[in-house]
Structure formats: structure tokens, C-alpha cells
Tab-separated table of C-alpha atoms (C1' of nucleotides) in Angstrom:
chain	number	residue	atom	x	y	z
A	1	UNK	CA	-23.704	-21.543	22.875
A	2	UNK	CA	-22.851	-20.784	19.277
A	3	UNK	CA	-20.781	-17.722	19.698
A	4	UNK	CA	-17.159	-16.710	19.278
A	5	UNK	CA	-15.894	-14.478	22.034
A	6	UNK	CA	-19.116	-12.601	22.309
A	7	UNK	CA	-19.825	-12.090	18.635
A	8	UNK	CA	-23.243	-13.289	17.571
A	9	UNK	CA	-23.240	-16.272	15.289
A	10	UNK	CA	-26.430	-16.990	13.436
A	11	UNK	CA	-26.772	-18.595	10.019
A	12	UNK	CA	-27.224	-15.623	7.723
A	13	UNK	CA	-29.697	-16.389	4.955
A	14	UNK	CA	-27.927	-18.804	2.615
A	15	UNK	CA	-25.001	-20.851	3.916
A	16	UNK	CA	-25.064	-22.936	7.043
A	17	UNK	CA	-23.461	-22.643	10.404
A	18	UNK	CA	-20.054	-23.026	8.816
A	19	UNK	CA	-20.234	-19.788	6.869
A	20	UNK	CA	-21.587	-17.917	9.850
A	21	UNK	CA	-18.728	-19.014	12.055
A	22	UNK	CA	-16.200	-18.051	9.421
A	23	UNK	CA	-17.724	-14.612	9.125
A	24	UNK	CA	-17.650	-14.288	12.899
A	25	UNK	CA	-13.976	-15.155	13.223
A	26	UNK	CA	-13.116	-12.826	10.374
A	27	UNK	CA	-14.862	-10.026	12.175
A	28	UNK	CA	-13.183	-11.008	15.416
A	29	UNK	CA	-9.770	-10.876	13.790
A	30	UNK	CA	-10.368	-7.446	12.301
A	31	UNK	CA	-11.781	-6.090	15.537
A	32	UNK	CA	-8.839	-7.387	17.541
A	33	UNK	CA	-6.335	-6.152	14.973
A	34	UNK	CA	-7.759	-2.620	15.005
A	35	UNK	CA	-8.044	-2.418	18.751
A	36	UNK	CA	-4.504	-3.638	19.341
A	37	UNK	CA	-3.089	-1.439	16.584
A	38	UNK	CA	-4.754	1.670	17.990
A	39	UNK	CA	-3.508	0.778	21.442
A	40	UNK	CA	0.117	-0.201	20.799
A	41	UNK	CA	0.854	0.921	17.248
A	42	UNK	CA	0.776	-1.471	14.334
A	43	UNK	CA	4.451	-2.395	14.429
A	44	UNK	CA	4.285	-3.409	18.078
A	45	UNK	CA	1.373	-5.741	17.397
A	46	UNK	CA	2.289	-9.221	16.202
A	47	UNK	CA	0.070	-11.587	14.301
A	48	UNK	CA	0.346	-13.924	17.258
A	49	UNK	CA	-1.279	-11.286	19.509
A	50	UNK	CA	-4.171	-10.755	17.088
A	51	UNK	CA	-4.693	-14.460	16.615
A	52	UNK	CA	-4.774	-15.304	20.291
A	53	UNK	CA	-7.064	-12.337	20.976
A	54	UNK	CA	-9.478	-13.819	18.432
A	55	UNK	CA	-9.003	-17.328	19.755
A	56	UNK	CA	-7.435	-18.925	16.703
A	57	UNK	CA	-3.972	-20.095	15.770
A	58	UNK	CA	-1.499	-17.992	13.854
A	59	UNK	CA	-1.774	-20.312	10.893
A	60	UNK	CA	-5.519	-19.844	10.810
A	61	UNK	CA	-5.061	-16.089	10.810
A	62	UNK	CA	-3.331	-16.415	7.456
A	63	UNK	CA	-6.205	-18.520	6.162
A	64	UNK	CA	-8.414	-15.474	6.633
A	65	UNK	CA	-6.116	-12.601	5.686
A	66	UNK	CA	-3.097	-12.503	3.455
A	67	UNK	CA	-1.283	-9.932	5.536
A	68	UNK	CA	-1.496	-8.228	8.893
A	69	UNK	CA	-2.450	-4.997	7.155
A	70	UNK	CA	-5.358	-6.681	5.398
A	71	UNK	CA	-6.748	-7.797	8.736
A	72	UNK	CA	-6.757	-4.221	9.999
A	73	UNK	CA	-8.472	-3.056	6.823
A	74	UNK	CA	-11.108	-5.764	7.137
A	75	UNK	CA	-12.788	-7.906	4.511
A	76	UNK	CA	-13.479	-6.318	1.160
A	77	UNK	CA	-16.900	-4.762	0.690
A	78	UNK	CA	-18.944	-4.243	-2.444
A	79	UNK	CA	-18.698	-0.698	-3.758
A	80	UNK	CA	-22.403	-0.227	-2.966
A	81	UNK	CA	-25.447	-2.318	-2.066
A	82	UNK	CA	-27.311	-3.916	-4.960
A	83	UNK	CA	-30.316	-1.629	-4.649
A	84	UNK	CA	-28.146	1.461	-5.001
A	85	UNK	CA	-26.385	-0.022	-8.006
A	86	UNK	CA	-29.666	-0.804	-9.728
A	87	UNK	CA	-30.876	2.709	-9.111
A	88	UNK	CA	-27.676	4.195	-10.482
A	89	UNK	CA	-27.809	2.086	-13.624
A	90	UNK	CA	-31.395	3.208	-14.210
A	91	UNK	CA	-30.350	6.859	-14.208
A	92	UNK	CA	-31.572	7.617	-10.725
A	93	UNK	CA	-31.903	9.351	-8.407
A	94	UNK	CA	-31.314	12.706	-10.127
A	95	UNK	CA	-30.190	11.958	-13.665
A	96	UNK	CA	-27.066	14.091	-13.217
A	97	UNK	CA	-24.014	11.832	-13.374
A	98	UNK	CA	-21.931	13.436	-10.653
A	99	UNK	CA	-24.815	13.726	-8.211
A	100	UNK	CA	-25.866	10.144	-8.815
A	101	UNK	CA	-22.309	8.953	-8.318
A	102	UNK	CA	-22.196	10.703	-4.962
A	103	UNK	CA	-25.481	9.027	-4.056
A	104	UNK	CA	-24.165	5.669	-5.223
A	105	UNK	CA	-21.013	5.899	-3.180
A	106	UNK	CA	-22.768	7.340	-0.158
A	107	UNK	CA	-21.220	5.315	2.644
A	108	UNK	CA	-23.887	5.838	5.270
A	109	UNK	CA	-24.929	2.186	5.161
A	110	UNK	CA	-21.357	1.031	5.588
A	111	UNK	CA	-21.206	3.330	8.560
A	112	UNK	CA	-24.251	1.596	9.967
A	113	UNK	CA	-22.796	-1.852	9.276
A	114	UNK	CA	-19.434	-1.353	10.927
A	115	UNK	CA	-20.600	1.175	13.462
A	116	UNK	CA	-19.337	4.686	13.830
A	117	UNK	CA	-16.617	3.631	16.263
A	118	UNK	CA	-15.200	0.981	13.979
A	119	UNK	CA	-14.929	3.381	11.059
A	120	UNK	CA	-13.399	6.099	13.238
A	121	UNK	CA	-10.886	3.547	14.493
A	122	UNK	CA	-10.040	2.495	10.941
A	123	UNK	CA	-9.547	6.058	9.760
A	124	UNK	CA	-7.439	6.753	12.779
A	125	UNK	CA	-5.147	3.944	11.692
A	126	UNK	CA	-5.232	5.048	8.069
A	127	UNK	CA	-3.954	8.453	9.057
A	128	UNK	CA	-1.354	7.162	11.507
A	129	UNK	CA	-0.005	3.956	9.951
A	130	UNK	CA	1.463	4.283	6.455
A	131	UNK	CA	1.004	0.594	5.765
A	132	UNK	CA	-2.708	0.770	6.505
A	133	UNK	CA	-2.959	3.841	4.301
A	134	UNK	CA	-1.286	1.936	1.483
A	135	UNK	CA	-3.718	-0.957	1.771
A	136	UNK	CA	-6.625	1.444	1.961
A	137	UNK	CA	-5.598	3.286	-1.181
A	138	UNK	CA	-5.070	0.055	-3.064
A	139	UNK	CA	-8.586	-1.027	-2.249
A	140	UNK	CA	-9.776	2.401	-3.356
A	141	UNK	CA	-8.237	1.812	-6.774
A	142	UNK	CA	-10.128	-1.456	-7.126
A	143	UNK	CA	-13.324	0.354	-6.193
A	144	UNK	CA	-12.542	2.990	-8.775
A	145	UNK	CA	-12.339	0.338	-11.472
A	146	UNK	CA	-15.697	-1.058	-10.348
A	147	UNK	CA	-17.238	2.390	-10.500
A	148	UNK	CA	-15.852	2.915	-13.996
A	149	UNK	CA	-17.598	-0.270	-15.112
A	150	UNK	CA	-20.864	0.925	-13.606
A	151	UNK	CA	-20.573	4.268	-15.358
A	152	UNK	CA	-20.021	2.464	-18.641
A	153	UNK	CA	-23.079	0.304	-18.070
A	154	UNK	CA	-25.208	3.311	-17.266
A	155	UNK	CA	-24.148	4.905	-20.522
A	156	UNK	CA	-24.927	1.745	-22.461
A	157	UNK	CA	-21.301	0.810	-23.117
A	158	UNK	CA	-19.920	-2.687	-22.824
A	159	UNK	CA	-16.438	-1.552	-21.806
A	160	UNK	CA	-15.461	1.543	-19.825
A	161	UNK	CA	-13.905	4.249	-21.956
A	162	UNK	CA	-11.257	6.705	-20.901
A	163	UNK	CA	-13.940	9.195	-19.943
A	164	UNK	CA	-15.716	6.599	-17.778
A	165	UNK	CA	-12.528	5.971	-15.855
A	166	UNK	CA	-11.842	9.644	-15.366
A	167	UNK	CA	-15.393	10.235	-14.158
A	168	UNK	CA	-15.056	7.332	-11.739
A	169	UNK	CA	-11.730	8.660	-10.492
A	170	UNK	CA	-13.245	12.076	-9.883
A	171	UNK	CA	-16.197	10.628	-7.994
A	172	UNK	CA	-14.062	8.409	-5.810
A	173	UNK	CA	-11.777	11.352	-5.120
A	174	UNK	CA	-14.704	13.502	-4.033
A	175	UNK	CA	-15.952	10.822	-1.669
A	176	UNK	CA	-12.475	10.306	-0.281
A	177	UNK	CA	-12.156	14.032	0.353
A	178	UNK	CA	-15.451	14.046	2.194
A	179	UNK	CA	-14.317	11.149	4.333
A	180	UNK	CA	-11.061	12.877	5.174
A	181	UNK	CA	-12.742	16.089	6.275
A	182	UNK	CA	-15.364	14.230	8.253
A	183	UNK	CA	-12.703	12.276	10.060
A	184	UNK	CA	-10.678	15.379	10.815
A	185	UNK	CA	-13.707	16.922	12.532
A	186	UNK	CA	-16.509	14.404	13.065
A	187	UNK	CA	-18.856	16.853	14.699
A	188	UNK	CA	-22.563	16.122	14.441
A	189	UNK	CA	-23.082	19.532	12.858
A	190	UNK	CA	-21.604	18.336	9.573
A	191	UNK	CA	-22.421	14.700	8.854
A	192	UNK	CA	-20.451	12.618	6.402
A	193	UNK	CA	-22.888	13.087	3.557
A	194	UNK	CA	-22.704	16.850	3.905
A	195	UNK	CA	-18.900	16.746	3.762
A	196	UNK	CA	-19.000	14.746	0.568
A	197	UNK	CA	-21.444	17.169	-1.011
A	198	UNK	CA	-19.210	20.014	0.093
A	199	UNK	CA	-16.258	18.382	-1.666
A	200	UNK	CA	-18.397	17.970	-4.791
A	201	UNK	CA	-19.199	21.692	-4.705
A	202	UNK	CA	-15.503	22.496	-4.374
A	203	UNK	CA	-14.777	20.403	-7.436
A	204	UNK	CA	-17.475	22.195	-9.394
A	205	UNK	CA	-16.113	25.545	-8.265
A	206	UNK	CA	-12.686	24.610	-9.601
A	207	UNK	CA	-14.055	23.949	-13.055
A	208	UNK	CA	-16.676	26.730	-13.112
A	209	UNK	CA	-14.989	29.539	-11.207
A	210	UNK	CA	-17.050	32.290	-12.878
A	211	UNK	CA	-20.366	30.628	-12.146
A	212	UNK	CA	-23.081	32.809	-10.632
A	213	UNK	CA	-24.591	31.349	-7.438
A	214	UNK	CA	-27.279	28.884	-8.461
A	215	UNK	CA	-29.735	29.426	-5.611
B	1	UNK	CA	37.979	4.961	-11.593
B	2	UNK	CA	35.265	6.598	-9.547
B	3	UNK	CA	32.270	4.728	-10.812
B	4	UNK	CA	29.847	2.162	-9.520
B	5	UNK	CA	28.987	-0.517	-12.024
B	6	UNK	CA	28.928	1.878	-14.939
B	7	UNK	CA	27.017	4.733	-13.351
B	8	UNK	CA	28.790	8.059	-13.615
B	9	UNK	CA	30.019	9.471	-10.335
B	10	UNK	CA	30.854	13.135	-10.311
B	11	UNK	CA	30.543	15.481	-7.358
B	12	UNK	CA	27.286	17.302	-8.089
B	13	UNK	CA	27.519	20.960	-7.145
B	14	UNK	CA	27.543	21.017	-3.330
B	15	UNK	CA	28.638	17.929	-1.439
B	16	UNK	CA	31.824	16.023	-2.005
B	17	UNK	CA	32.637	12.681	-3.453
B	18	UNK	CA	30.761	11.004	-0.644
B	19	UNK	CA	27.367	12.359	-1.616
B	20	UNK	CA	27.933	11.546	-5.256
B	21	UNK	CA	28.740	7.944	-4.502
B	22	UNK	CA	25.675	7.628	-2.329
B	23	UNK	CA	23.458	8.969	-5.069
B	24	UNK	CA	25.073	6.579	-7.516
B	25	UNK	CA	24.465	3.500	-5.391
B	26	UNK	CA	20.908	4.575	-4.711
B	27	UNK	CA	20.285	4.792	-8.428
B	28	UNK	CA	22.015	1.473	-8.949
B	29	UNK	CA	19.798	-0.198	-6.384
B	30	UNK	CA	16.617	1.138	-7.929
B	31	UNK	CA	17.710	0.227	-11.428
B	32	UNK	CA	18.616	-3.291	-10.392
B	33	UNK	CA	15.417	-3.696	-8.383
B	34	UNK	CA	13.235	-2.656	-11.300
B	35	UNK	CA	15.044	-4.760	-13.838
B	36	UNK	CA	14.948	-7.878	-11.691
B	37	UNK	CA	11.317	-7.337	-10.709
B	38	UNK	CA	10.225	-6.940	-14.311
B	39	UNK	CA	12.175	-10.045	-15.248
B	40	UNK	CA	11.259	-12.468	-12.453
B	41	UNK	CA	8.326	-10.870	-10.639
B	42	UNK	CA	8.758	-8.967	-7.411
B	43	UNK	CA	8.154	-11.894	-5.082
B	44	UNK	CA	10.811	-14.004	-6.752
B	45	UNK	CA	13.396	-11.249	-6.317
B	46	UNK	CA	15.201	-11.184	-2.976
B	47	UNK	CA	16.918	-8.222	-1.430
B	48	UNK	CA	20.090	-10.239	-1.626
B	49	UNK	CA	19.797	-10.369	-5.434
B	50	UNK	CA	19.230	-6.640	-5.705
B	51	UNK	CA	22.081	-5.855	-3.355
B	52	UNK	CA	24.615	-8.054	-5.090
B	53	UNK	CA	23.507	-6.734	-8.490
B	54	UNK	CA	24.276	-3.242	-7.212
B	55	UNK	CA	27.521	-4.356	-5.575
B	56	UNK	CA	26.649	-3.689	-1.941
B	57	UNK	CA	25.794	-5.822	1.049
B	58	UNK	CA	22.254	-6.621	2.098
B	59	UNK	CA	22.681	-4.549	5.209
B	60	UNK	CA	23.675	-1.557	3.124
B	61	UNK	CA	20.585	-1.968	1.008
B	62	UNK	CA	18.514	-1.250	4.094
B	63	UNK	CA	20.577	1.834	4.802
B	64	UNK	CA	19.293	3.249	1.507
B	65	UNK	CA	15.713	1.994	1.392
B	66	UNK	CA	13.360	1.013	4.160
B	67	UNK	CA	11.721	-1.755	2.181
B	68	UNK	CA	12.155	-3.703	-1.022
B	69	UNK	CA	9.136	-1.911	-2.472
B	70	UNK	CA	10.664	1.482	-1.772
B	71	UNK	CA	13.730	0.521	-3.764
B	72	UNK	CA	11.581	-0.318	-6.783
B	73	UNK	CA	9.741	2.971	-6.437
B	74	UNK	CA	12.988	4.890	-6.245
B	75	UNK	CA	14.003	7.863	-4.111
B	76	UNK	CA	11.347	10.471	-3.454
B	77	UNK	CA	11.167	13.382	-5.846
B	78	UNK	CA	9.962	16.925	-5.356
B	79	UNK	CA	6.469	17.478	-6.673
B	80	UNK	CA	7.885	19.842	-9.306
B	81	UNK	CA	11.113	21.709	-10.074
B	82	UNK	CA	11.639	25.000	-8.258
B	83	UNK	CA	11.135	27.085	-11.376
B	84	UNK	CA	7.739	25.560	-12.048
B	85	UNK	CA	6.722	26.083	-8.422
B	86	UNK	CA	7.716	29.743	-8.552
B	87	UNK	CA	5.741	30.223	-11.727
B	88	UNK	CA	2.684	28.549	-10.245
B	89	UNK	CA	2.811	30.664	-7.098
B	90	UNK	CA	2.996	33.800	-9.246
B	91	UNK	CA	-0.228	32.904	-11.037
B	92	UNK	CA	1.387	31.647	-14.188
B	93	UNK	CA	1.309	30.396	-16.827
B	94	UNK	CA	-2.383	30.960	-17.600
B	95	UNK	CA	-4.010	32.316	-14.456
B	96	UNK	CA	-6.625	29.541	-14.499
B	97	UNK	CA	-6.097	27.321	-11.473
B	98	UNK	CA	-6.770	23.951	-13.066
B	99	UNK	CA	-4.680	24.666	-16.139
B	100	UNK	CA	-1.804	25.950	-14.063
B	101	UNK	CA	-1.950	22.881	-11.844
B	102	UNK	CA	-1.686	20.660	-14.872
B	103	UNK	CA	1.306	22.693	-16.010
B	104	UNK	CA	2.841	22.476	-12.546
B	105	UNK	CA	2.494	18.728	-12.358
B	106	UNK	CA	3.535	18.164	-15.947
B	107	UNK	CA	5.938	15.276	-15.580
B	108	UNK	CA	7.858	15.699	-18.799
B	109	UNK	CA	11.009	16.705	-16.955
B	110	UNK	CA	10.806	13.676	-14.711
B	111	UNK	CA	10.459	11.642	-17.860
B	112	UNK	CA	13.663	13.194	-19.116
B	113	UNK	CA	15.429	12.591	-15.813
B	114	UNK	CA	14.610	8.928	-15.434
B	115	UNK	CA	14.371	8.192	-19.111
B	116	UNK	CA	11.316	6.930	-20.915
B	117	UNK	CA	12.318	3.320	-20.372
B	118	UNK	CA	12.701	3.703	-16.641
B	119	UNK	CA	9.259	5.237	-16.246
B	120	UNK	CA	7.655	2.651	-18.489
B	121	UNK	CA	9.340	-0.026	-16.407
B	122	UNK	CA	8.053	1.503	-13.187
B	123	UNK	CA	4.495	1.785	-14.472
B	124	UNK	CA	4.691	-1.754	-15.693
B	125	UNK	CA	5.446	-2.812	-12.146
B	126	UNK	CA	2.801	-0.504	-10.691
B	127	UNK	CA	0.162	-2.195	-12.801
B	128	UNK	CA	1.438	-5.711	-12.181
B	129	UNK	CA	2.613	-5.741	-8.567
B	130	UNK	CA	0.067	-4.719	-5.942
B	131	UNK	CA	2.771	-3.865	-3.436
B	132	UNK	CA	4.408	-1.420	-5.820
B	133	UNK	CA	1.009	0.079	-6.550
B	134	UNK	CA	0.434	0.560	-2.839
B	135	UNK	CA	3.759	2.336	-2.386
B	136	UNK	CA	3.084	4.460	-5.455
B	137	UNK	CA	-0.314	5.561	-4.217
B	138	UNK	CA	1.061	6.386	-0.789
B	139	UNK	CA	3.623	8.659	-2.354
B	140	UNK	CA	0.865	10.200	-4.414
B	141	UNK	CA	-0.962	11.136	-1.231
B	142	UNK	CA	2.105	12.914	0.066
B	143	UNK	CA	2.381	14.789	-3.201
B	144	UNK	CA	-1.257	15.724	-2.947
B	145	UNK	CA	-0.620	17.321	0.439
B	146	UNK	CA	2.302	19.259	-1.039
B	147	UNK	CA	0.129	20.488	-3.885
B	148	UNK	CA	-2.561	21.580	-1.438
B	149	UNK	CA	0.025	23.706	0.367
B	150	UNK	CA	1.091	25.281	-2.911
B	151	UNK	CA	-2.498	26.076	-3.816
B	152	UNK	CA	-2.957	27.733	-0.452
B	153	UNK	CA	0.172	29.814	-0.957
B	154	UNK	CA	-0.937	30.885	-4.404
B	155	UNK	CA	-4.229	32.062	-2.940
B	156	UNK	CA	-2.472	33.956	-0.165
B	157	UNK	CA	-3.424	31.579	2.613
B	158	UNK	CA	-1.075	30.398	5.338
B	159	UNK	CA	-2.781	27.032	5.747
B	160	UNK	CA	-4.563	24.962	3.112
B	161	UNK	CA	-8.340	25.011	3.469
B	162	UNK	CA	-10.710	22.225	2.610
B	163	UNK	CA	-11.144	23.660	-0.872
B	164	UNK	CA	-7.376	23.747	-1.404
B	165	UNK	CA	-7.130	20.087	-0.581
B	166	UNK	CA	-10.001	19.164	-2.848
B	167	UNK	CA	-8.511	21.153	-5.702
B	168	UNK	CA	-5.169	19.441	-5.162
B	169	UNK	CA	-6.836	16.044	-5.081
B	170	UNK	CA	-8.618	16.758	-8.334
B	171	UNK	CA	-5.433	17.910	-10.032
B	172	UNK	CA	-3.418	14.930	-8.884
B	173	UNK	CA	-6.229	12.645	-9.997
B	174	UNK	CA	-6.256	14.186	-13.445
B	175	UNK	CA	-2.508	13.752	-13.809
B	176	UNK	CA	-2.738	10.177	-12.569
B	177	UNK	CA	-5.454	9.431	-15.122
B	178	UNK	CA	-3.303	10.856	-17.895
B	179	UNK	CA	-0.400	8.716	-16.785
B	180	UNK	CA	-2.555	5.599	-16.733
B	181	UNK	CA	-3.857	6.143	-20.255
B	182	UNK	CA	-0.452	6.989	-21.577
B	183	UNK	CA	0.998	3.839	-20.128
B	184	UNK	CA	-1.835	1.701	-21.477
B	185	UNK	CA	-1.045	2.943	-24.981
B	186	UNK	CA	2.240	4.858	-25.156
B	187	UNK	CA	1.996	5.584	-28.849
B	188	UNK	CA	3.868	8.661	-30.063
B	189	UNK	CA	0.609	9.989	-31.521
B	190	UNK	CA	-0.648	10.950	-28.047
B	191	UNK	CA	2.164	12.106	-25.778
B	192	UNK	CA	1.813	12.143	-22.020
B	193	UNK	CA	0.954	15.841	-21.824
B	194	UNK	CA	-1.882	15.376	-24.307
B	195	UNK	CA	-3.303	12.509	-22.259
B	196	UNK	CA	-3.314	14.634	-19.143
B	197	UNK	CA	-5.067	17.472	-20.933
B	198	UNK	CA	-7.569	14.979	-22.265
B	199	UNK	CA	-8.294	13.808	-18.715
B	200	UNK	CA	-8.724	17.434	-17.648
B	201	UNK	CA	-11.261	17.928	-20.429
B	202	UNK	CA	-13.130	14.824	-19.285
B	203	UNK	CA	-13.301	16.220	-15.787
B	204	UNK	CA	-14.662	19.501	-17.077
B	205	UNK	CA	-17.225	17.662	-19.182
B	206	UNK	CA	-18.440	15.838	-16.087
B	207	UNK	CA	-19.153	19.094	-14.302
B	208	UNK	CA	-20.344	21.113	-17.296
B	209	UNK	CA	-22.223	18.531	-19.347
B	210	UNK	CA	-24.435	21.101	-21.092
B	211	UNK	CA	-21.527	23.294	-22.116
B	212	UNK	CA	-21.372	24.315	-25.755
B	213	UNK	CA	-18.048	23.439	-27.423
B	214	UNK	CA	-15.589	26.222	-26.693
B	215	UNK	CA	-13.694	26.135	-29.980
C	1	DC	C1'	49.559	12.397	7.158
C	2	DC	C1'	46.391	12.143	10.856
C	3	DG	C1'	42.183	12.529	13.699
C	4	DG	C1'	37.153	12.693	13.578
C	5	DA	C1'	33.191	11.782	11.261
C	6	DT	C1'	30.646	8.906	8.287
C	7	DC	C1'	29.660	4.804	5.844
C	8	DC	C1'	29.816	-0.294	4.954
C	9	DT	C1'	29.419	-4.800	6.586
C	10	DG	C1'	28.570	-9.218	9.135
C	11	DC	C1'	26.006	-11.248	12.799
C	12	DA	C1'	22.278	-12.461	15.591
C	13	DG	C1'	17.673	-12.150	16.253
C	14	DT	C1'	12.431	-11.287	15.560
C	15	DC	C1'	8.631	-11.428	12.837
C	16	DC	C1'	6.000	-12.162	8.497
C	17	DG	C1'	4.057	-15.256	5.398
C	18	DT	C1'	3.649	-20.103	3.010
C	19	DG	C1'	3.582	-25.194	1.713
C	20	DC	C1'	2.605	-29.500	3.734
C	21	DA	C1'	0.491	-33.087	6.307
C	22	DA	C1'	-2.070	-34.487	10.284
C	23	DT	C1'	-6.066	-33.588	13.056
C	24	DA	C1'	-10.622	-31.893	14.220
C	25	DA	C1'	-15.018	-30.103	13.079
C	26	DT	C1'	-18.963	-29.887	10.124
C	27	DG	C1'	-22.703	-31.145	6.890
C	28	DC	C1'	-25.145	-34.830	4.743
C	29	DA	C1'	-27.209	-39.186	3.617
C	30	DT	C1'	-28.750	-43.091	5.396
D	1	DA	C1'	-28.116	-41.458	15.632
D	2	DT	C1'	-24.124	-42.958	12.836
D	3	DG	C1'	-20.755	-43.260	9.364
D	4	DC	C1'	-18.650	-40.796	5.516
D	5	DA	C1'	-17.031	-37.040	2.648
D	6	DT	C1'	-15.825	-32.378	2.851
D	7	DT	C1'	-13.744	-28.580	4.744
D	8	DA	C1'	-11.563	-25.903	8.447
D	9	DT	C1'	-7.883	-25.664	11.927
D	10	DT	C1'	-3.478	-26.439	13.532
D	11	DG	C1'	1.623	-27.374	14.160
D	12	DC	C1'	5.903	-27.615	11.918
D	13	DA	C1'	9.551	-26.251	9.141
D	14	DC	C1'	11.345	-22.978	6.205
D	15	DG	C1'	12.776	-18.772	3.468
D	16	DG	C1'	12.824	-14.088	3.361
D	17	DA	C1'	12.210	-9.166	5.248
D	18	DC	C1'	13.938	-6.037	8.376
D	19	DT	C1'	16.564	-4.196	12.709
D	20	DG	C1'	20.072	-3.216	16.465
D	21	DC	C1'	24.786	-3.577	17.367
D	22	DA	C1'	29.691	-3.371	16.982
D	23	DG	C1'	33.914	-3.631	14.348
D	24	DG	C1'	36.320	-2.182	10.421
D	25	DA	C1'	36.911	0.611	6.155
D	26	DT	C1'	36.594	5.074	3.856
D	27	DC	C1'	36.403	9.892	3.330
D	28	DC	C1'	37.088	14.812	4.637
D	29	DG	C1'	39.532	18.736	6.662
D	30	DG	C1'	43.557	20.420	8.707
DNA sequence: CCGGATCCTGCAGTCCGTGCAATAATGCAT
DNA sequence: ATGCATTATTGCACGGACTGCAGGATCCGG
């Protein structure tokens, strides 16, 4: 029985059983941290509680995450899957920078990976616990820097210029706004992607207020 | 001698000597925290060092700031002076929303209040210490919410709509980008205000790529 | 000058986070 | 399968962050 408290453990592609078990415990820790934090509030949850819920020692907890907040946030993710990055660098899917950035940062696959409940839980904590918000925003800044590099590459530049960074900041801001609105009212009528596109339209409207309706 | 380690103490307008002394010690704590953090790195600086440098006990430190990071960041400031807010709400100075937001958030007066060195010191820490960055970004989110409320008021709305929040996010992002570039190269040739306006132009260029040059 | 309110301070305690060294588990080659 | 090298887990000890509490000092108004 190669499992850790119910979480499937199977050797994923490269890397043996060792890596798979590590990934499983990391997931376990994050899951336990989020559940306990939602239930009791982050301050009332000790690292000892999270660790024992995941079946490891407190010392091991700190081998996986630097801080309690980081465990709630979960392991860092790439800004987008490789396929999406390749497409973006090749000028796809539309050729328009802002639209392609929205497509690049489209988080629907992350939603599928963590599950709708997990993401809802995380955003719940982001909006309720200032420390989780702080960690979340810090990670967002790192993602913004990654996006700036990708924009530079797409434009054939070796290093991101000021404009690349501003464009990246705008794109990340639009996606963040979409997330926030989706979380505030996660009805099925307006899926996450639609919220993000709505935020993009609002940004365009700010800059082109006198624009005639396009369609 | 009503002073605290060289910081002037005079009863500011309303509030007696008590309030003035409190403000003085708060400033002292932030000044000491920043100086020590720049010198030794934030992790190597203990609250005890900061407290004794400011001439108060450790326990008193925590009466002024909730965390060590908060002391480095300094006391919270209003998003803009009252006069600038009134002007913004009245549709000034230009009538164009984005331009007026840039004017509203123009931080030149904060620069004058804290002094160029203090702000440079703070940004130095923001870029070097992840914990200070996290606190800084969290405060930025609060400011963004304030700005969204102001936008709503200017448009005659009681509550900020989705568009108000997106507009506020875009404006705060532009100002943040200007700050970042100014800090990366604080030459006198390109003052802070010019950097912010440059970032605003970059945002416009993202949305209106085919625009003919205006001037 | 005095009473009430407010602030400062020390103390004890909990929890976070880290270096270190011993132990246990794993992967690999034979 | 078995022994060996590598790596993960754990306990321990420690410093530092942060919080109630209670006693004492300071300030403000009369």
C-alpha cells in the first residue's frame, strides 16, 4: 500500500518512488494547512497540528515549506504550461499582445489540477488572512517578472525592457482582477475566463473611453 | 528638552504633548528599523536592537507596530492628501480618468515628507527583503481599494463597481511601475513623475498599438 | 496639586523557524 | 537478495517574534 493518508502515490514519469512520495506529502501538508486554516483561522492553527494531520514531524514540515504561510499557499507553480508558453512565444493564438497574454495566463488548467474546491478554499484564505494575502501577492510579483521575460522573448529581445515589464504588470493585474470577481461570485453563469476577459475590456475602456462599440 | 533622540517634538495642531511624543517615537522606530535593516539585513536585526536604538522597551515596540516588518514599512499613510482627493472627485485636473488618477497618486509630496533618502532606503529594502516586499504589496492592495472607492464617488456611484476596481488596479499598477523604474535608476534626468507618466504611456500603447503618434 | 486616564515596562509564556547529529528509508550495484 | 551510498525524517536545543497581564510612571484637566 503505497499511499499517504489516502493520497495516491504513483511514480510520475521521471523520478522514482522517492519523488512521488515527496510530492504526496507536500500535497498532504498543503491540504491539511488549508482545511485547518479555514476551519479555525490561521492564527489558531499551529505547525504541529498541520504536521500531525499530514503524518509527519514538525521538523519535516519545515523541510517542505519555509513558513506556515507558504504551506497554505502551496508549492510554486510555473506561470503556464510549456505548450501555452511555446504558443505565446510564436505569436499565437491571436497575434494581439494583450489577448495572447490573457490566453497565456488563463488559469483553467490550474483550476483542473487543484480542483475547484481547493482554489476556492485558497482564495477564501487570501481574502480573510492578511498573511496569506501577502504571500500570494509576493508570488504574483515573481510571476510578473516571468511574464515580462516571456514578453521580451516574444518581441525578440534578450532582456525585458521597461515596456515589457509594464505590459506584464498590466496583464497580471487583469488576470488578478478576473480572479477576484470570480471568487466574489463564482456562479456558473460567468466562468473564470469570462471574468478575466471582462476585466480586460474594462482596462481597454479606461484607455479608449471614446471608442465606438466594435461589434 | 522635549525631544526623543534628536527628533523634534512639538504639539501638532490638535492633540497635546502626548500625541506628539507618540508620533516622534513611531518615527524613531521606523527610522532605526530601516537603518539597521539596510546595514545588517532584516533577519540579523532583532526587535531588541530597534527598540533600544529608539530608546524604548521591546514591549513598547509592539505597542506601536504589530510586527517587525510593519516597523520597517512605517505607519500607514492616506492614499493622497485631502486637497488632491477633492480635486480628483471634482473631475480635475484634466477630466481624463487615467490622467487624473496619475495626478491623484502622484507621490511627490510623500517624497517630500519622508525625504528622498528615506524612500530610497525603503525601496532598497522592498527589493532586497521578501518580507518587506510582502508587507508593501499588502498595503498596496488596501490603497487600491481606497482608490476604487474614490473612482466610484467621482462617477456618482455609492459603491465601487467591477469597472471601478479594475480602473483602480490599473492606476495603482502604473504608479508602482513608475516607482520601480525610478528606484532602479534614480537619475535626476528622469524624475519619479516622468517615470510614472512613461508607464502610463506604455499601458496605453499596449491597448492602442495601432495608434498614430498624438504629438 | 490631585485624581483619572493613558502609556511604558518587565515578566512569563507560546509558537515559529533553524542548525545539528542521529536514525531510518530508499535506490542501486552486485 | 544483500550490502552500501545517498537521501529523507526526526528529536533536540536554541534564539527570536509576539501576546496577555499587572504594576508603576507620566500626562492632562480641574
